[in-house]
mmCIF file of C-alpha atoms and ligand atoms in Angstrom:
data_model
loop_
_atom_site.group_PDB
_atom_site.id
_atom_site.type_symbol
_atom_site.label_atom_id
_atom_site.label_comp_id
_atom_site.label_asym_id
_atom_site.label_seq_id
_atom_site.Cartn_x
_atom_site.Cartn_y
_atom_site.Cartn_z
ATOM 1 C CA MET A 15 -24.280 -14.966 20.585
ATOM 2 C CA SER A 16 -26.683 -16.273 19.779
ATOM 3 C CA LYS A 17 -26.394 -18.283 16.548
ATOM 4 C CA VAL A 18 -23.204 -19.008 14.214
ATOM 5 C CA ASN A 19 -23.194 -17.632 11.467
ATOM 6 C CA LEU A 20 -22.526 -19.651 8.419
ATOM 7 C CA SER A 21 -22.642 -17.088 5.484
ATOM 8 C CA TYR A 22 -20.156 -13.811 4.930
ATOM 9 C CA ARG A 23 -21.730 -11.060 3.284
ATOM 10 C CA ALA A 24 -18.400 -10.161 0.574
ATOM 11 C CA VAL A 25 -17.972 -6.993 -2.224
ATOM 12 C CA GLN A 26 -16.596 -9.256 -5.100
ATOM 13 C CA ALA A 27 -15.645 -8.619 -9.299
ATOM 14 C CA VAL A 28 -18.287 -10.253 -12.209
ATOM 15 C CA LYS A 29 -16.727 -9.296 -14.467
ATOM 16 C CA PRO A 30 -14.004 -6.094 -15.789
ATOM 17 C CA GLY A 31 -15.245 -2.762 -14.651
ATOM 18 C CA GLN A 32 -18.222 -4.480 -12.329
ATOM 19 C CA LEU A 33 -18.636 -5.134 -8.473
ATOM 20 C CA GLU A 34 -21.918 -6.656 -6.980
ATOM 21 C CA LEU A 35 -21.792 -7.427 -2.984
ATOM 22 C CA THR A 36 -22.341 -10.891 -3.099
ATOM 23 C CA VAL A 37 -23.317 -13.595 -0.132
ATOM 24 C CA LYS A 38 -20.018 -16.332 0.195
ATOM 25 C CA PRO A 39 -20.725 -19.441 2.365
ATOM 26 C CA ILE A 40 -17.818 -19.233 6.125
ATOM 27 C CA VAL A 41 -14.947 -22.190 5.534
ATOM 28 C CA ASP A 42 -11.849 -24.084 7.418
ATOM 29 C CA PRO A 43 -8.739 -22.027 6.638
ATOM 30 C CA PRO A 44 -5.837 -25.318 4.890
ATOM 31 C CA PRO A 45 -2.961 -26.035 6.432
ATOM 32 C CA GLY A 46 -1.005 -23.086 6.457
ATOM 33 C CA HIS A 47 -3.728 -20.216 6.877
ATOM 34 C CA VAL A 48 -5.553 -18.027 9.104
ATOM 35 C CA ARG A 49 -9.073 -17.112 8.789
ATOM 36 C CA ILE A 50 -10.782 -13.851 10.018
ATOM 37 C CA ARG A 51 -12.799 -12.409 10.832
ATOM 38 C CA VAL A 52 -12.653 -8.425 8.506
ATOM 39 C CA ASP A 53 -12.706 -4.988 10.986
ATOM 40 C CA ALA A 54 -11.412 -2.600 8.125
ATOM 41 C CA CYS A 55 -10.939 -2.996 4.667
ATOM 42 C CA GLY A 56 -8.498 0.137 2.571
ATOM 43 C CA ILE A 57 -9.569 0.303 -0.698
ATOM 44 C CA CYS A 58 -6.411 1.355 -2.684
ATOM 45 C CA HIS A 59 -5.502 2.099 -6.546
ATOM 46 C CA THR A 60 -3.807 -1.333 -7.166
ATOM 47 C CA ASP A 61 -7.361 -2.945 -6.503
ATOM 48 C CA SER A 62 -8.298 -1.443 -10.298
ATOM 49 C CA ALA A 63 -5.822 -3.999 -11.422
ATOM 50 C CA THR A 64 -8.507 -6.610 -10.134
ATOM 51 C CA VAL A 65 -11.671 -5.205 -10.947
ATOM 52 C CA GLU A 66 -11.010 -3.713 -14.425
ATOM 53 C CA GLY A 67 -9.123 -7.221 -15.231
ATOM 54 C CA LEU A 68 -5.656 -5.759 -16.303
ATOM 55 C CA PHE A 69 -4.618 -8.699 -14.624
ATOM 56 C CA PRO A 70 -5.275 -12.615 -15.227
ATOM 57 C CA ILE A 71 -8.074 -12.469 -13.175
ATOM 58 C CA GLU A 72 -11.034 -15.652 -12.497
ATOM 59 C CA TRP A 73 -14.458 -14.658 -11.654
ATOM 60 C CA PRO A 74 -16.151 -14.165 -9.581
ATOM 61 C CA ARG A 75 -12.956 -11.802 -6.917
ATOM 62 C CA VAL A 76 -13.101 -10.327 -4.448
ATOM 63 C CA PRO A 77 -10.847 -7.548 -4.101
ATOM 64 C CA GLY A 78 -8.698 -5.549 -1.342
ATOM 65 C CA HIS A 79 -5.386 -5.624 0.326
ATOM 66 C CA GLU A 80 -5.745 -3.452 3.009
ATOM 67 C CA ALA A 81 -7.163 -6.081 5.368
ATOM 68 C CA VAL A 82 -6.905 -5.899 8.976
ATOM 69 C CA GLY A 83 -9.545 -8.966 11.258
ATOM 70 C CA VAL A 84 -9.258 -10.732 14.121
ATOM 71 C CA ILE A 85 -8.052 -13.982 13.272
ATOM 72 C CA ASP A 86 -11.443 -16.714 14.268
ATOM 73 C CA LYS A 87 -9.406 -20.117 13.208
ATOM 74 C CA ILE A 88 -6.483 -21.295 12.226
ATOM 75 C CA GLY A 89 -5.239 -24.863 10.540
ATOM 76 C CA ASP A 90 -2.806 -26.744 10.318
ATOM 77 C CA GLY A 91 0.931 -25.556 10.960
ATOM 78 C CA VAL A 92 0.568 -22.478 12.234
ATOM 79 C CA GLU A 93 2.530 -21.833 14.731
ATOM 80 C CA ARG A 94 2.936 -18.229 16.361
ATOM 81 C CA TRP A 95 -0.183 -16.760 15.148
ATOM 82 C CA ALA A 96 -3.468 -17.713 17.376
ATOM 83 C CA ILE A 97 -7.099 -17.381 17.485
ATOM 84 C CA GLY A 98 -8.147 -13.837 18.878
ATOM 85 C CA GLN A 99 -4.849 -12.511 17.701
ATOM 86 C CA ARG A 100 -5.426 -8.854 15.264
ATOM 87 C CA VAL A 101 -3.834 -9.300 12.773
ATOM 88 C CA GLY A 102 -3.258 -7.956 8.401
ATOM 89 C CA VAL A 103 -2.851 -8.762 4.832
ATOM 90 C CA GLY A 104 -1.675 -6.682 3.093
ATOM 91 C CA TYR A 105 -0.997 -7.283 -1.835
ATOM 92 C CA LEU A 106 1.720 -9.647 -1.164
ATOM 93 C CA GLY A 107 -0.031 -13.075 0.077
ATOM 94 C CA GLY A 108 2.524 -14.258 2.167
ATOM 95 C CA SER A 109 6.500 -16.089 0.549
ATOM 96 C CA CYS A 110 6.640 -20.146 0.438
ATOM 97 C CA GLY A 111 9.632 -20.021 2.222
ATOM 98 C CA HIS A 112 11.614 -21.997 -0.260
ATOM 99 C CA CYS A 113 12.617 -20.706 -3.532
ATOM 100 C CA GLU A 114 15.740 -18.926 -4.212
ATOM 101 C CA TYR A 115 14.751 -15.479 -3.831
ATOM 102 C CA CYS A 116 13.403 -16.439 -0.415
ATOM 103 C CA ARG A 117 16.641 -18.222 0.254
ATOM 104 C CA ARG A 118 18.289 -15.335 0.045
ATOM 105 C CA GLY A 119 15.691 -13.550 1.818
ATOM 106 C CA ASP A 120 14.411 -11.375 -0.106
ATOM 107 C CA LEU A 121 9.950 -12.666 0.879
ATOM 108 C CA VAL A 122 8.641 -9.388 -1.856
ATOM 109 C CA SER A 123 10.129 -12.130 -5.091
ATOM 110 C CA CYS A 124 9.396 -15.205 -3.424
ATOM 111 C CA LYS A 125 8.772 -17.159 -7.128
ATOM 112 C CA ASN A 126 5.462 -18.074 -5.299
ATOM 113 C CA GLN A 127 3.765 -16.040 -4.110
ATOM 114 C CA GLU A 128 0.508 -14.780 -5.255
ATOM 115 C CA PHE A 129 -1.060 -11.395 -4.312
ATOM 116 C CA VAL A 130 -4.046 -10.878 -2.253
ATOM 117 C CA GLY A 131 -7.090 -9.413 -3.756
ATOM 118 C CA VAL A 132 -6.082 -11.180 -7.353
ATOM 119 C CA GLN A 133 -5.520 -14.355 -6.940
ATOM 120 C CA HIS A 134 -7.289 -15.379 -4.396
ATOM 121 C CA ASP A 135 -9.968 -13.353 -1.907
ATOM 122 C CA GLY A 136 -9.732 -10.536 -0.777
ATOM 123 C CA GLY A 137 -10.709 -8.487 1.249
ATOM 124 C CA TYR A 138 -13.519 -6.188 0.347
ATOM 125 C CA ALA A 139 -15.504 -9.078 2.787
ATOM 126 C CA GLU A 140 -16.508 -9.658 6.082
ATOM 127 C CA VAL A 141 -14.651 -13.069 6.164
ATOM 128 C CA MET A 142 -11.460 -13.854 4.971
ATOM 129 C CA ILE A 143 -8.682 -16.743 4.584
ATOM 130 C CA ALA A 144 -5.065 -15.206 4.223
ATOM 131 C CA LYS A 145 -1.817 -17.166 4.827
ATOM 132 C CA GLN A 146 0.209 -17.570 7.572
ATOM 133 C CA SER A 147 3.496 -15.787 6.060
ATOM 134 C CA GLY A 148 1.894 -13.091 4.983
ATOM 135 C CA LEU A 149 0.068 -11.445 8.270
ATOM 136 C CA VAL A 150 1.189 -8.174 9.532
ATOM 137 C CA SER A 151 0.590 -7.570 14.275
ATOM 138 C CA ILE A 152 -1.095 -4.397 14.854
ATOM 139 C CA PRO A 153 -0.396 -3.147 17.873
ATOM 140 C CA ASP A 154 -2.399 -2.870 19.867
ATOM 141 C CA GLY A 155 -3.845 0.670 20.509
ATOM 142 C CA VAL A 156 -4.202 1.361 16.544
ATOM 143 C CA SER A 157 -7.263 0.710 15.272
ATOM 144 C CA SER A 158 -8.510 -1.379 12.846
ATOM 145 C CA VAL A 159 -9.546 1.431 10.594
ATOM 146 C CA ALA A 160 -6.582 3.447 11.373
ATOM 147 C CA ALA A 161 -3.904 0.520 10.348
ATOM 148 C CA ALA A 162 -5.572 -0.378 7.128
ATOM 149 C CA PRO A 163 -4.147 2.315 4.534
ATOM 150 C CA LEU A 164 -0.404 1.892 6.829
ATOM 151 C CA ILE A 165 -0.401 -2.225 5.499
ATOM 152 C CA CYS A 166 -0.330 -1.028 1.628
ATOM 153 C CA ALA A 167 -0.214 2.759 1.307
ATOM 154 C CA GLY A 168 1.782 3.256 4.142
ATOM 155 C CA LEU A 169 4.080 -0.251 4.507
ATOM 156 C CA THR A 170 4.887 1.345 -0.018
ATOM 157 C CA THR A 171 5.785 4.779 1.330
ATOM 158 C CA PHE A 172 7.568 3.771 4.622
ATOM 159 C CA SER A 173 9.989 0.932 2.502
ATOM 160 C CA ALA A 174 11.471 3.098 0.041
ATOM 161 C CA LEU A 175 12.691 5.590 2.810
ATOM 162 C CA ARG A 176 13.920 3.121 4.375
ATOM 163 C CA ASN A 177 15.143 1.135 1.845
ATOM 164 C CA GLY A 178 16.582 4.360 -0.087
ATOM 165 C CA PRO A 179 20.148 6.091 -0.368
ATOM 166 C CA ALA A 180 18.720 9.264 2.213
ATOM 167 C CA ARG A 181 20.367 9.516 5.730
ATOM 168 C CA ALA A 182 19.064 11.748 8.308
ATOM 169 C CA GLY A 183 19.666 15.573 6.867
ATOM 170 C CA ASP A 184 18.903 14.553 2.560
ATOM 171 C CA LEU A 185 16.507 15.876 1.184
ATOM 172 C CA VAL A 186 14.098 13.649 -0.275
ATOM 173 C CA ALA A 187 11.283 15.084 -2.177
ATOM 174 C CA VAL A 188 7.859 12.765 -2.526
ATOM 175 C CA LEU A 189 6.429 13.064 -5.455
ATOM 176 C CA GLY A 190 2.820 13.530 -5.546
ATOM 177 C CA ILE A 191 1.023 13.956 -2.588
ATOM 178 C CA GLY A 192 -2.436 11.404 -2.724
ATOM 179 C CA GLY A 193 -3.183 7.927 -1.070
ATOM 180 C CA LEU A 194 0.622 6.873 -0.770
ATOM 181 C CA GLY A 195 2.491 10.704 -0.820
ATOM 182 C CA HIS A 196 0.356 12.256 2.148
ATOM 183 C CA LEU A 197 1.683 9.280 3.940
ATOM 184 C CA GLY A 198 5.192 9.483 2.416
ATOM 185 C CA VAL A 199 5.491 12.974 3.169
ATOM 186 C CA GLN A 200 4.823 12.858 7.025
ATOM 187 C CA PHE A 201 6.726 9.051 7.086
ATOM 188 C CA ALA A 202 10.088 11.233 5.970
ATOM 189 C CA ARG A 203 9.410 14.063 8.539
ATOM 190 C CA HIS A 204 9.723 12.178 11.540
ATOM 191 C CA MET A 205 12.769 9.839 9.759
ATOM 192 C CA GLY A 206 14.888 13.229 9.545
ATOM 193 C CA PHE A 207 14.252 14.339 6.167
ATOM 194 C CA GLU A 208 14.121 17.250 4.801
ATOM 195 C CA VAL A 209 11.338 17.641 3.198
ATOM 196 C CA VAL A 210 10.743 18.596 -0.688
ATOM 197 C CA ALA A 211 7.002 18.124 -2.222
ATOM 198 C CA ILE A 212 6.231 18.237 -5.154
ATOM 199 C CA GLY A 213 2.172 18.748 -6.626
ATOM 200 C CA ARG A 214 0.070 20.314 -9.408
ATOM 201 C CA GLY A 215 -0.500 23.533 -8.180
ATOM 202 C CA PRO A 216 -0.416 26.381 -5.833
ATOM 203 C CA ASP A 217 -4.091 25.178 -3.455
ATOM 204 C CA LYS A 218 -1.880 21.605 -1.676
ATOM 205 C CA ALA A 219 1.432 24.303 -0.051
ATOM 206 C CA GLY A 220 -0.988 24.257 2.942
ATOM 207 C CA LEU A 221 -1.679 20.500 2.933
ATOM 208 C CA ALA A 222 1.709 19.910 1.959
ATOM 209 C CA GLN A 223 3.276 22.121 5.264
ATOM 210 C CA LYS A 224 0.726 20.951 6.982
ATOM 211 C CA LEU A 225 2.059 16.627 6.546
ATOM 212 C CA GLY A 226 5.031 17.760 7.373
ATOM 213 C CA ALA A 227 6.740 18.713 4.205
ATOM 214 C CA HIS A 228 9.399 22.089 4.670
ATOM 215 C CA HIS A 229 8.918 22.872 1.625
ATOM 216 C CA TYR A 230 6.165 23.133 -1.255
ATOM 217 C CA VAL A 231 7.231 22.988 -5.010
ATOM 218 C CA ASP A 232 3.562 23.382 -7.613
ATOM 219 C CA SER A 233 5.647 21.262 -11.046
ATOM 220 C CA THR A 234 2.708 23.807 -12.648
ATOM 221 C CA ALA A 235 4.769 27.279 -12.015
ATOM 222 C CA SER A 236 8.251 25.600 -11.802
ATOM 223 C CA ASP A 237 10.856 23.236 -13.306
ATOM 224 C CA PRO A 238 10.623 20.181 -10.334
ATOM 225 C CA ALA A 239 14.161 19.806 -11.286
ATOM 226 C CA GLU A 240 15.347 23.553 -11.386
ATOM 227 C CA ALA A 241 13.812 23.527 -8.157
ATOM 228 C CA LEU A 242 15.488 20.593 -6.188
ATOM 229 C CA GLN A 243 18.906 21.449 -7.601
ATOM 230 C CA ALA A 244 18.623 25.269 -6.030
ATOM 231 C CA LEU A 245 17.435 23.426 -2.241
ATOM 232 C CA GLY A 246 21.304 21.834 -3.125
ATOM 233 C CA GLY A 247 19.306 18.388 -4.974
ATOM 234 C CA ALA A 248 17.534 15.139 -4.502
ATOM 235 C CA THR A 249 19.155 12.172 -2.471
ATOM 236 C CA LEU A 250 16.023 9.940 -3.065
ATOM 237 C CA VAL A 251 12.637 11.025 -4.489
ATOM 238 C CA LEU A 252 10.587 9.258 -4.485
ATOM 239 C CA ALA A 253 7.416 9.258 -7.321
ATOM 240 C CA THR A 254 4.026 7.896 -6.420
ATOM 241 C CA ALA A 255 2.788 10.193 -8.867
ATOM 242 C CA ALA A 256 2.167 7.522 -12.092
ATOM 243 C CA GLY A 257 2.750 9.972 -15.390
ATOM 244 C CA GLY A 258 5.657 8.844 -16.991
ATOM 245 C CA LYS A 259 6.161 13.346 -17.618
ATOM 246 C CA ALA A 260 6.655 13.713 -14.216
ATOM 247 C CA VAL A 261 8.356 10.813 -12.629
ATOM 248 C CA ALA A 262 10.874 11.225 -15.974
ATOM 249 C CA GLU A 263 11.476 15.507 -15.234
ATOM 250 C CA THR A 264 12.351 14.725 -11.837
ATOM 251 C CA VAL A 265 15.522 13.328 -12.139
ATOM 252 C CA ARG A 266 17.871 15.797 -12.662
ATOM 253 C CA GLY A 267 16.499 17.177 -9.752
ATOM 254 C CA LEU A 268 18.459 13.897 -8.397
ATOM 255 C CA ARG A 269 21.868 14.985 -6.728
ATOM 256 C CA PRO A 270 25.469 12.954 -7.033
ATOM 257 C CA ARG A 271 24.142 8.729 -6.758
ATOM 258 C CA GLY A 272 20.462 10.313 -6.028
ATOM 259 C CA ARG A 273 17.989 7.853 -6.846
ATOM 260 C CA VAL A 274 14.324 7.901 -8.491
ATOM 261 C CA MET A 275 12.345 5.287 -6.465
ATOM 262 C CA VAL A 276 9.182 3.897 -8.297
ATOM 263 C CA LEU A 277 6.307 3.331 -6.110
ATOM 264 C CA GLY A 278 2.845 4.463 -8.357
ATOM 265 C CA ALA A 279 1.572 2.094 -11.293
ATOM 266 C CA SER A 280 1.496 2.915 -14.631
ATOM 267 C CA PRO A 281 1.830 1.707 -18.557
ATOM 268 C CA ASP A 282 3.096 5.792 -19.353
ATOM 269 C CA PRO A 283 6.965 5.611 -20.212
ATOM 270 C CA ILE A 284 9.087 7.006 -17.833
ATOM 271 C CA VAL A 285 11.258 8.320 -21.107
ATOM 272 C CA VAL A 286 15.166 9.453 -19.415
ATOM 273 C CA ALA A 287 17.951 10.667 -21.386
ATOM 274 C CA SER A 288 20.640 8.119 -20.762
ATOM 275 C CA THR A 289 22.877 11.642 -20.048
ATOM 276 C CA ASP A 290 21.384 12.829 -17.441
ATOM 277 C CA LEU A 291 21.934 8.868 -15.661
ATOM 278 C CA LEU A 292 25.055 8.619 -16.368
ATOM 279 C CA PHE A 293 26.820 12.527 -15.928
ATOM 280 C CA ALA A 294 26.153 12.252 -11.630
ATOM 281 C CA SER A 295 25.681 8.447 -11.847
ATOM 282 C CA ARG A 296 21.958 8.675 -10.687
ATOM 283 C CA ALA A 297 19.207 5.281 -11.179
ATOM 284 C CA ILE A 298 16.017 5.084 -11.487
ATOM 285 C CA GLU A 299 14.190 1.895 -10.116
ATOM 286 C CA GLY A 300 11.057 0.737 -8.600
ATOM 287 C CA ALA A 301 10.302 -1.061 -5.726
ATOM 288 C CA LEU A 302 7.043 -3.404 -4.867
ATOM 289 C CA THR A 303 5.015 -2.765 -1.347
ATOM 290 C CA GLY A 304 7.452 -4.431 1.613
ATOM 291 C CA ASP A 305 7.266 -7.963 3.233
ATOM 292 C CA PRO A 306 6.020 -8.593 7.187
ATOM 293 C CA THR A 307 7.863 -8.233 9.365
ATOM 294 C CA THR A 308 9.207 -4.039 7.358
ATOM 295 C CA ALA A 309 4.495 -3.577 7.272
ATOM 296 C CA ASP A 310 5.119 -4.589 11.635
ATOM 297 C CA MET A 311 7.431 -2.186 11.326
ATOM 298 C CA THR A 312 5.227 0.731 9.342
ATOM 299 C CA LEU A 313 2.609 0.146 11.752
ATOM 300 C CA LYS A 314 5.305 0.959 14.882
ATOM 301 C CA PHE A 315 6.293 3.698 13.466
ATOM 302 C CA SER A 316 3.282 4.954 12.401
ATOM 303 C CA GLN A 317 2.709 5.228 16.373
ATOM 304 C CA LEU A 318 5.474 6.426 17.457
ATOM 305 C CA SER A 319 5.470 8.759 15.802
ATOM 306 C CA GLY A 320 1.690 10.376 14.644
ATOM 307 C CA VAL A 321 1.567 9.693 11.592
ATOM 308 C CA ALA A 322 -1.497 8.592 9.784
ATOM 309 C CA ALA A 323 -3.467 8.504 7.272
ATOM 310 C CA MET A 324 -6.580 11.055 6.527
ATOM 311 C CA ILE A 325 -9.166 8.303 6.234
ATOM 312 C CA GLU A 326 -12.802 8.479 5.356
ATOM 313 C CA THR A 327 -15.633 5.133 6.120
ATOM 314 C CA THR A 328 -18.374 4.230 4.789
ATOM 315 C CA PRO A 329 -20.167 0.498 4.910
ATOM 316 C CA LEU A 330 -18.976 -2.640 2.787
ATOM 317 C CA ALA A 331 -22.579 -2.278 0.976
ATOM 318 C CA GLY A 332 -21.202 0.931 -0.438
ATOM 319 C CA ALA A 333 -18.211 -0.607 -1.218
ATOM 320 C CA VAL A 334 -19.152 -0.058 -5.238
ATOM 321 C CA ASP A 335 -19.618 4.269 -4.715
ATOM 322 C CA ALA A 336 -16.485 4.255 -3.029
ATOM 323 C CA TYR A 337 -13.881 2.424 -5.110
ATOM 324 C CA ALA A 338 -15.929 4.452 -8.493
ATOM 325 C CA ARG A 339 -15.216 7.824 -5.719
ATOM 326 C CA MET A 340 -11.809 6.475 -6.072
ATOM 327 C CA MET A 341 -10.976 5.554 -9.357
ATOM 328 C CA ALA A 342 -12.176 9.630 -10.001
ATOM 329 C CA GLY A 343 -9.652 10.580 -7.622
ATOM 330 C CA LYS A 344 -12.091 12.344 -5.094
ATOM 331 C CA ALA A 345 -11.224 9.490 -2.291
ATOM 332 C CA ARG A 346 -9.162 11.820 0.422
ATOM 333 C CA PHE A 347 -7.123 10.550 0.656
ATOM 334 C CA ARG A 348 -7.520 6.890 1.303
ATOM 335 C CA ILE A 349 -11.677 5.412 1.836
ATOM 336 C CA VAL A 350 -12.428 2.569 3.931
ATOM 337 C CA LEU A 351 -15.115 0.108 3.883
ATOM 338 C CA THR A 352 -15.527 -1.174 7.803
ATOM 339 C CA MET A 353 -18.015 -4.970 7.573
ATOM 340 C CA GLY A 354 -19.768 -3.087 10.728
ATOM 341 C CA ARG A 355 -18.876 -5.440 13.822
ATOM 342 C CA GLU A 356 -17.699 -3.905 17.484
ATOM 343 C CA THR A 357 -13.606 -2.921 15.943
ATOM 344 C CA PRO A 358 -10.505 -1.799 18.222
HETATM 345 ZN ZN1 ZN B 13 -2.853 -1.456 -2.096
HETATM 346 ZN ZN1 ZN B 14 9.651 -17.981 -2.217
#
């Protein structure tokens, strides 16, 4: 190494809807935190909550919560994590370990948890700081680029399938075959479910089959609930498409005690008749990403089963265009920013 870099490049949101490339000074990690040389960071639809200012944001703010890289400095009090170790940082910034919900083991619901790229800077950057309790282990053999979408989109679908009511052989439907859904279909297939993919239009049928779906339902040509009931009824629907109406249309496709798990964020209300919930004791629930040990398991399971996100990469300097492509629904299926380092 010829000279030590004291600054790093990042792409930050400076006001609603505006991202720009910048240079920031490198700082040491505070106690309980590590500093990471980022290899890759996925662009996720949730980044729009930062970039468009849907959350209260202190500008400027670096978005990005699918960051993978190598620890290059550790703060005081950091245990288990070491310099040179490859880690990931997802949406949850790290639980506190002492609040009421942490004490019950519900780390996702920690009262003192920040969101990465929202309350502090995220991974659209060559360097970032992360809290040790939020870190994810990246196994050897999974590249940083491949790992990036797995610690958010992958974790969200994997965790919901793991925590849902379906057992091997049960009918599981995945609504939407986009960034989340294309991983959800693969995980569901490899976990041993009978898998139905529900998409809009006939053109996604081939893709759904390639991803491992046993059945494809075109929601523009048939009623998804009737199609699911014709297959015996779904024990679980993973709702990755955000539209409230599309989610509501699947409820009557559930078997008794079946559940719709809502993973896609939208302000669009889900309107369901209470009778559709009462009779057959059906439920709709939300699930926010997953905890770090489930993220570790998401990567391990992906490696064991060969589940992989379909990815296009672009250099950090292309983040503005890449973000716009993602927002326009043109990403097929995840875009990952690369920082130009030699990456594993
Ligand atoms: Zn995300
Ligand atoms: Zn807590």
